[in-house]
Coordinates of C-alpha atoms and ligand atoms in Angstrom, one line a residue:
M1 CA -13.4 -22.2 -7.4
S2 CA -15.1 -19.1 -6.2
K3 CA -14.1 -17.5 -2.9
I4 CA -17.1 -17.0 -0.7
I5 CA -17.4 -15.6 2.8
L6 CA -20.1 -16.4 5.3
T7 CA -20.1 -15.1 8.8
G8 CA -22.5 -13.6 11.3
D9 CA -23.6 -12.7 14.8
R10 CA -26.4 -13.4 17.2
P11 CA -28.6 -10.4 17.7
T12 CA -28.7 -10.4 21.5
G13 CA -27.3 -6.9 21.9
R14 CA -25.5 -4.0 20.3
L15 CA -22.1 -5.0 19.0
H16 CA -19.0 -4.0 21.0
I17 CA -15.3 -3.3 20.4
G18 CA -14.6 -7.0 21.0
H19 CA -16.7 -7.9 18.0
Y20 CA -14.9 -5.1 16.1
V21 CA -11.3 -6.2 16.6
G22 CA -12.3 -9.9 16.6
S23 CA -14.2 -9.9 13.3
L24 CA -16.0 -6.8 12.0
Q25 CA -12.9 -4.9 11.1
R26 CA -11.5 -7.9 9.2
R27 CA -14.8 -8.3 7.3
V28 CA -14.7 -4.8 6.1
E29 CA -11.1 -5.2 5.0
L30 CA -11.9 -8.5 3.2
Q31 CA -14.9 -6.8 1.5
N32 CA -12.8 -3.9 0.3
S33 CA -10.0 -6.1 -0.9
G34 CA -12.2 -7.2 -3.8
E35 CA -10.7 -10.7 -3.5
F36 CA -14.0 -12.4 -2.8
D37 CA -16.7 -13.3 -5.3
Q38 CA -19.5 -13.2 -2.7
I39 CA -19.8 -12.1 0.9
F40 CA -22.7 -13.1 3.1
I41 CA -23.2 -11.6 6.6
M42 CA -25.9 -13.2 8.6
I43 CA -27.9 -11.9 11.6
A44 CA -28.3 -15.2 13.4
D45 CA -31.7 -14.7 15.0
A46 CA -32.7 -18.4 14.9
Q47 CA -29.5 -19.3 16.7
A48 CA -30.1 -16.5 19.2
L49 CA -33.5 -18.0 20.0
T50 CA -31.8 -21.4 20.9
D51 CA -31.0 -19.9 24.3
N52 CA -33.5 -17.0 24.3
A53 CA -36.6 -18.9 23.5
D54 CA -38.5 -17.1 26.2
N55 CA -37.4 -13.7 25.1
P56 CA -38.1 -13.3 21.4
E57 CA -38.6 -9.6 21.9
K58 CA -35.0 -9.2 22.8
V59 CA -33.9 -10.9 19.6
R60 CA -36.4 -8.9 17.5
Q61 CA -35.2 -5.6 18.9
N62 CA -31.6 -6.3 18.4
I63 CA -31.8 -7.3 14.7
I64 CA -31.8 -3.6 13.7
E65 CA -29.1 -2.8 16.3
V66 CA -26.7 -5.3 14.7
A67 CA -27.7 -4.2 11.2
L68 CA -26.9 -0.6 12.1
D69 CA -23.5 -1.7 13.6
Y70 CA -22.6 -3.6 10.5
L71 CA -23.4 -0.7 8.2
A72 CA -21.8 1.8 10.5
C73 CA -18.5 -0.2 10.5
G74 CA -18.4 -0.1 6.7
I75 CA -20.2 -3.3 5.5
D76 CA -21.5 -2.1 2.2
P77 CA -24.8 -3.8 1.0
A78 CA -23.7 -3.3 -2.6
R79 CA -20.8 -5.6 -2.0
S80 CA -21.9 -7.8 0.9
T81 CA -25.3 -9.5 1.3
I82 CA -26.7 -8.8 4.8
F83 CA -29.5 -11.1 5.7
I84 CA -31.6 -12.6 8.6
Q85 CA -31.2 -16.3 9.3
S86 CA -34.8 -17.1 10.0
M87 CA -35.9 -15.7 6.7
I88 CA -34.1 -18.6 5.0
P89 CA -36.1 -21.8 5.7
E90 CA -33.7 -23.8 3.6
L91 CA -31.2 -23.5 6.5
T92 CA -33.6 -25.4 8.8
E93 CA -34.1 -28.1 6.2
L94 CA -30.4 -28.6 5.7
S95 CA -29.9 -28.8 9.5
F96 CA -32.4 -31.6 9.7
Y97 CA -30.5 -33.8 7.3
Y98 CA -27.2 -33.0 8.8
M99 CA -28.5 -34.1 12.2
N100 CA -28.2 -37.7 11.0
L101 CA -24.5 -37.3 10.4
V102 CA -23.6 -36.1 14.0
T103 CA -23.6 -38.1 17.2
V104 CA -24.8 -36.8 20.6
S105 CA -21.4 -37.6 22.1
R106 CA -19.7 -35.5 19.5
L107 CA -21.9 -32.5 20.3
Q108 CA -21.3 -33.1 24.0
R109 CA -17.5 -32.8 23.4
N110 CA -17.8 -29.5 21.5
P111 CA -15.9 -27.1 23.8
T112 CA -18.0 -24.1 22.9
V113 CA -21.2 -25.9 23.6
K114 CA -19.7 -27.2 26.8
S115 CA -18.7 -23.8 28.2
E116 CA -22.0 -22.2 27.1
I117 CA -24.0 -24.9 28.8
Q118 CA -22.1 -24.0 32.0
A119 CA -22.4 -20.3 31.6
R120 CA -26.2 -20.6 31.2
N121 CA -26.7 -23.1 33.9
F122 CA -28.3 -25.5 31.4
E123 CA -26.6 -28.6 32.8
A124 CA -29.8 -30.2 34.1
S125 CA -32.0 -29.1 31.3
I126 CA -30.4 -28.4 27.9
P127 CA -32.8 -27.2 25.2
V128 CA -32.4 -29.6 22.3
G129 CA -32.3 -26.7 19.8
F130 CA -29.4 -25.1 21.8
F131 CA -27.6 -28.4 22.0
T132 CA -27.8 -28.9 18.2
Y133 CA -26.9 -25.3 17.2
P134 CA -23.4 -26.3 15.9
I135 CA -25.3 -28.4 13.3
S136 CA -27.4 -25.5 12.3
Q137 CA -24.3 -23.4 12.1
A138 CA -22.8 -26.0 9.7
A139 CA -25.9 -25.5 7.6
D140 CA -25.4 -21.7 7.6
I141 CA -21.9 -22.1 6.3
T142 CA -22.4 -24.8 3.8
A143 CA -25.7 -23.4 2.4
F144 CA -23.6 -20.6 0.9
K145 CA -20.7 -22.9 -0.1
A146 CA -18.5 -20.6 2.0
T147 CA -14.8 -21.1 1.6
T148 CA -13.8 -18.6 4.3
V149 CA -15.4 -17.9 7.7
P150 CA -13.9 -14.9 9.5
V151 CA -14.9 -15.3 13.2
G152 CA -13.5 -15.0 16.7
E153 CA -11.5 -17.7 18.3
D154 CA -14.5 -19.0 20.3
Q155 CA -16.0 -20.1 17.1
A156 CA -13.2 -22.5 16.1
P157 CA -15.0 -25.6 17.5
M158 CA -18.0 -24.7 15.4
L159 CA -15.8 -24.7 12.3
E160 CA -14.3 -28.0 13.2
Q161 CA -17.8 -29.5 13.6
A162 CA -18.9 -28.0 10.2
K163 CA -15.9 -29.5 8.5
E164 CA -16.6 -32.9 9.9
I165 CA -20.2 -32.7 8.6
V166 CA -18.9 -31.7 5.2
H167 CA -16.6 -34.7 5.1
K168 CA -19.2 -37.1 6.3
F169 CA -21.8 -35.8 3.9
N170 CA -19.4 -35.9 0.9
S171 CA -18.2 -39.4 1.8
V172 CA -21.7 -40.8 2.2
Y173 CA -23.5 -39.0 -0.6
G174 CA -20.8 -37.9 -3.0
E175 CA -18.9 -34.5 -3.4
T176 CA -21.5 -31.8 -2.8
L177 CA -20.5 -29.5 0.0
V178 CA -17.5 -27.2 0.2
E179 CA -15.1 -27.3 3.1
P180 CA -14.8 -24.0 4.9
K181 CA -11.7 -22.4 6.4
I182 CA -11.7 -20.4 9.5
L183 CA -10.0 -17.0 9.4
L184 CA -8.9 -15.8 12.8
P185 CA -7.5 -12.3 13.7
E186 CA -3.7 -12.2 13.2
N187 CA -3.2 -10.0 16.2
E188 CA -3.1 -12.0 19.5
A189 CA -4.9 -9.2 21.5
C190 CA -7.7 -9.2 19.0
L191 CA -8.4 -13.0 19.4
R192 CA -10.3 -12.3 22.6
L193 CA -10.5 -8.8 23.9
P194 CA -11.1 -8.8 27.7
G195 CA -13.8 -6.7 29.3
V196 CA -12.9 -3.3 30.8
D197 CA -12.9 -5.0 34.3
G198 CA -10.2 -7.5 33.2
N199 CA -12.6 -10.4 32.9
A200 CA -11.4 -12.7 30.0
K201 CA -14.7 -12.2 28.1
M202 CA -16.3 -8.9 27.1
S203 CA -20.0 -9.6 27.4
K204 CA -23.2 -7.7 27.9
S205 CA -24.3 -9.9 30.8
L206 CA -21.0 -9.0 32.6
G207 CA -21.6 -5.3 32.0
N208 CA -18.0 -4.8 30.9
C209 CA -18.3 -3.8 27.3
I210 CA -17.5 -0.7 25.3
Y211 CA -20.1 -0.6 22.6
L212 CA -19.5 0.6 19.0
S213 CA -22.2 3.2 19.5
E214 CA -20.9 4.3 22.9
E215 CA -21.0 8.1 23.5
P216 CA -17.6 9.9 24.0
E217 CA -18.1 10.6 27.7
D218 CA -19.0 6.9 28.4
I219 CA -16.0 5.7 26.5
R220 CA -13.8 8.0 28.6
R221 CA -15.4 6.9 31.8
K222 CA -15.0 3.2 31.0
V223 CA -11.4 3.6 29.9
M224 CA -10.4 5.6 33.0
S225 CA -11.9 2.9 35.3
M226 CA -10.2 0.1 33.4
Y227 CA -8.5 -2.8 35.2
T228 CA -4.7 -2.5 35.2
D229 CA -2.0 -3.9 37.5
P230 CA -3.4 -3.9 41.0
N231 CA 0.1 -3.7 42.5
H232 CA 1.0 -0.6 40.5
I233 CA 0.1 1.8 43.1
R234 CA 2.5 4.7 42.8
V235 CA 3.8 6.1 39.6
E236 CA 7.4 5.1 40.5
D237 CA 6.4 1.4 41.0
P238 CA 7.3 -1.0 38.3
G239 CA 4.1 -2.2 36.5
S240 CA 3.2 -5.5 35.0
L241 CA 1.7 -6.0 31.6
E242 CA 0.4 -9.5 32.4
G243 CA -3.4 -9.3 32.4
N244 CA -3.2 -5.6 32.2
T245 CA -6.3 -4.7 30.2
V246 CA -5.2 -1.2 29.1
F247 CA -2.1 -2.7 27.4
T248 CA -4.1 -5.5 25.8
Y249 CA -6.4 -2.8 24.3
L250 CA -3.4 -0.9 23.1
D251 CA -2.1 -4.1 21.5
A252 CA -5.4 -4.3 19.7
F253 CA -6.0 -0.7 18.7
C254 CA -2.7 1.3 18.8
R255 CA -1.0 2.1 15.5
P256 CA 2.4 3.8 15.1
E257 CA 0.9 7.1 14.0
H258 CA -1.0 7.3 17.3
F259 CA 2.2 8.1 19.1
E260 CA 3.1 11.0 16.8
K261 CA -0.4 12.4 17.3
Y262 CA -1.1 11.8 20.9
L263 CA 2.0 10.8 22.8
P264 CA 5.1 12.1 20.9
E265 CA 7.5 11.5 23.7
Y266 CA 7.4 7.8 22.8
T267 CA 8.0 6.2 19.4
S268 CA 6.4 2.8 19.9
L269 CA 4.3 0.6 22.0
D270 CA 7.3 -1.4 23.0
E271 CA 9.0 1.7 24.4
L272 CA 5.8 2.6 26.4
K273 CA 5.6 -0.9 27.8
A274 CA 9.3 -0.9 28.8
H275 CA 8.8 2.4 30.7
Y276 CA 5.7 1.0 32.4
Q277 CA 7.6 -2.1 33.5
R278 CA 10.6 -0.1 34.7
G279 CA 8.4 2.2 36.8
G280 CA 7.8 5.9 36.5
L281 CA 4.8 5.7 34.1
G282 CA 1.4 6.2 35.7
D283 CA -1.8 4.4 34.7
V284 CA -3.7 7.7 34.1
K285 CA -1.3 8.7 31.3
V286 CA -1.6 5.4 29.6
K287 CA -5.4 5.4 29.9
K288 CA -5.6 8.9 28.5
F289 CA -3.6 7.7 25.5
L290 CA -5.9 4.7 25.0
N291 CA -8.9 7.0 25.4
K292 CA -7.7 9.2 22.5
I293 CA -7.2 6.2 20.3
L294 CA -10.6 4.7 21.1
Q295 CA -12.3 8.1 20.6
E296 CA -10.6 8.4 17.2
T297 CA -11.6 4.9 16.2
L298 CA -15.2 5.0 17.3
E299 CA -16.2 8.5 16.3
P300 CA -16.7 7.8 12.6
I301 CA -18.6 4.6 13.4
R302 CA -20.9 6.4 15.8
N303 CA -21.5 9.3 13.4
R304 CA -22.3 7.0 10.5
R305 CA -24.7 5.1 12.8
K306 CA -26.5 8.3 13.7
E307 CA -26.9 9.1 10.0
L308 CA -28.3 5.6 9.3
Q309 CA -30.7 5.8 12.2
K310 CA -32.5 8.6 10.4
D311 CA -33.8 6.2 7.8
I312 CA -34.7 2.9 9.5
F313 CA -37.0 1.9 6.7
A314 CA -34.0 1.9 4.3
V315 CA -32.1 -0.4 6.7
Y316 CA -35.0 -2.9 6.9
D317 CA -35.1 -2.8 3.1
I318 CA -31.5 -3.7 2.9
L319 CA -32.2 -6.7 5.2
K320 CA -35.2 -7.7 3.1
K321 CA -33.4 -7.6 -0.2
G322 CA -30.4 -9.3 1.3
S323 CA -32.6 -12.1 2.7
E324 CA -34.2 -12.6 -0.8
K325 CA -30.8 -12.9 -2.4
A326 CA -29.5 -15.2 0.3
E327 CA -32.5 -17.5 0.0
Q328 CA -31.9 -18.1 -3.7
V329 CA -28.4 -19.2 -3.0
A330 CA -29.4 -21.5 -0.1
A331 CA -32.2 -23.0 -2.2
Q332 CA -29.8 -24.1 -4.9
T333 CA -27.6 -25.8 -2.3
L334 CA -30.6 -27.5 -0.8
L335 CA -31.5 -28.9 -4.3
D336 CA -27.9 -30.1 -4.7
V337 CA -28.0 -31.7 -1.2
K338 CA -31.4 -33.4 -1.9
D339 CA -30.1 -34.7 -5.3
A340 CA -27.1 -36.1 -3.6
M341 CA -29.2 -37.8 -1.0
K342 CA -31.6 -39.0 -3.7
I343 CA -34.6 -37.3 -2.2
N344 CA -35.7 -35.9 -5.5
Y345 CA -38.5 -38.4 -6.3
F346 CA -40.6 -36.2 -8.5
S347 CA -37.8 -34.7 -10.6
D348 CA -36.1 -38.1 -11.2
E349 CA -38.0 -39.5 -14.2
A350 CA -35.6 -42.4 -14.5
L351 CA -36.6 -43.4 -11.0
I352 CA -40.3 -43.4 -11.8
A353 CA -39.8 -45.4 -15.0
Q354 CA -37.7 -47.9 -13.1
Q355 CA -40.3 -48.4 -10.5
Q356 CA -42.9 -49.0 -13.3
E357 CA -40.6 -51.5 -14.8
R358 CA -40.2 -53.3 -11.4
F359 CA -43.9 -53.7 -10.9
N360 CA -44.4 -54.8 -14.5
N361 CA -41.9 -57.5 -14.0
K362 CA -43.6 -58.7 -10.9
E363 CA -46.9 -58.9 -12.7
S364 CA -45.5 -61.2 -15.5
Ligands
LIG1 N1 -22.2 -18.5 16.5 C1 -22.0 -17.1 16.0 C2 -22.0 -16.2 17.2 O1 -22.3 -16.6 18.3 C3 -23.0 -16.7 15.1 C4 -23.2 -17.5 13.8 C5 -24.2 -18.3 13.5 C6 -22.2 -17.7 12.8 N2 -24.0 -18.9 12.3 C7 -22.7 -18.6 11.9 C8 -20.9 -17.3 12.6 C9 -22.0 -19.1 10.8 C10 -20.2 -17.7 11.5 C11 -20.7 -18.6 10.6 O2 -21.7 -15.0 17.1

């Protein structure tokens, strides 16, 4: 069986380093591994509209931002198909059929939907489209017969829901859809990178992000103001690693060679942590180290983005070609689905002949 990746992001803002360690970095590695037969990366504008219906301009503006971030991180359009969700009408049609296989109570129990409803104060008036977006996400995944979906941890309930739809569909209509597997980051710190303020979630609305396109001075400022251990007041005080954002970021970004380069008096992160916990290591020193690592990581991405920004026409062309290619694949799956559901009236000659027969028999 072919190995196929499908994943994507809502275009509601520029992508940040949480996206990077949570999923983008992995996608690029998987792409470059050559292990996959096909890779689809989707800009989920239709999903973004499910909770931004009154702000289509925001979604429209951010499509290019996300595309630039993808390309800047190393997604290569020659090896990965980047496309825009709304340009593939087959996805909507698939969603409509899948809706019959999912109950309202099952959607209400979806933990991601639950917490997003709370976060958006939707309790009293949930838009139907928003409520059903896990079904549309199942359509995204299955339309491409994806076997592997590399995403952040928050997407796990979406994958569960998609798998249930696949099972239900296949058991009712016969083996048609492929069961997807989630691929989570291996590194604990990458599962959910906190915001610079220590909040568990890095998000645009909380204003606690470091963006991939962030300028060096802003990266430095954000790192130097990062949340650490509030009880670690003097350098001599023992410090705690628990909920200490600077160390969580080091867990996500630091590699052994960074010590040699930027902090040669330590040989490993464990050693640095032990010193911090013992006391005698100041926050500023650790933050400066993190700043150097982040600068090194983000500089090539920012520079590539600036290059790409010089030819926006070319970037839209990548999206257009990608969307055309993606639509062909989704259209084939839709045909398979409709065949399985027997909604293929005009292409089923046996059916028409049978019906004729039925009416002839009635006559006689
Ligand atoms: N829900 C994802 C997000 O919020 C975006 C998305 C839409 C997606 N469809 C998908 C991710 C299919 C993986 C697979 O970022």
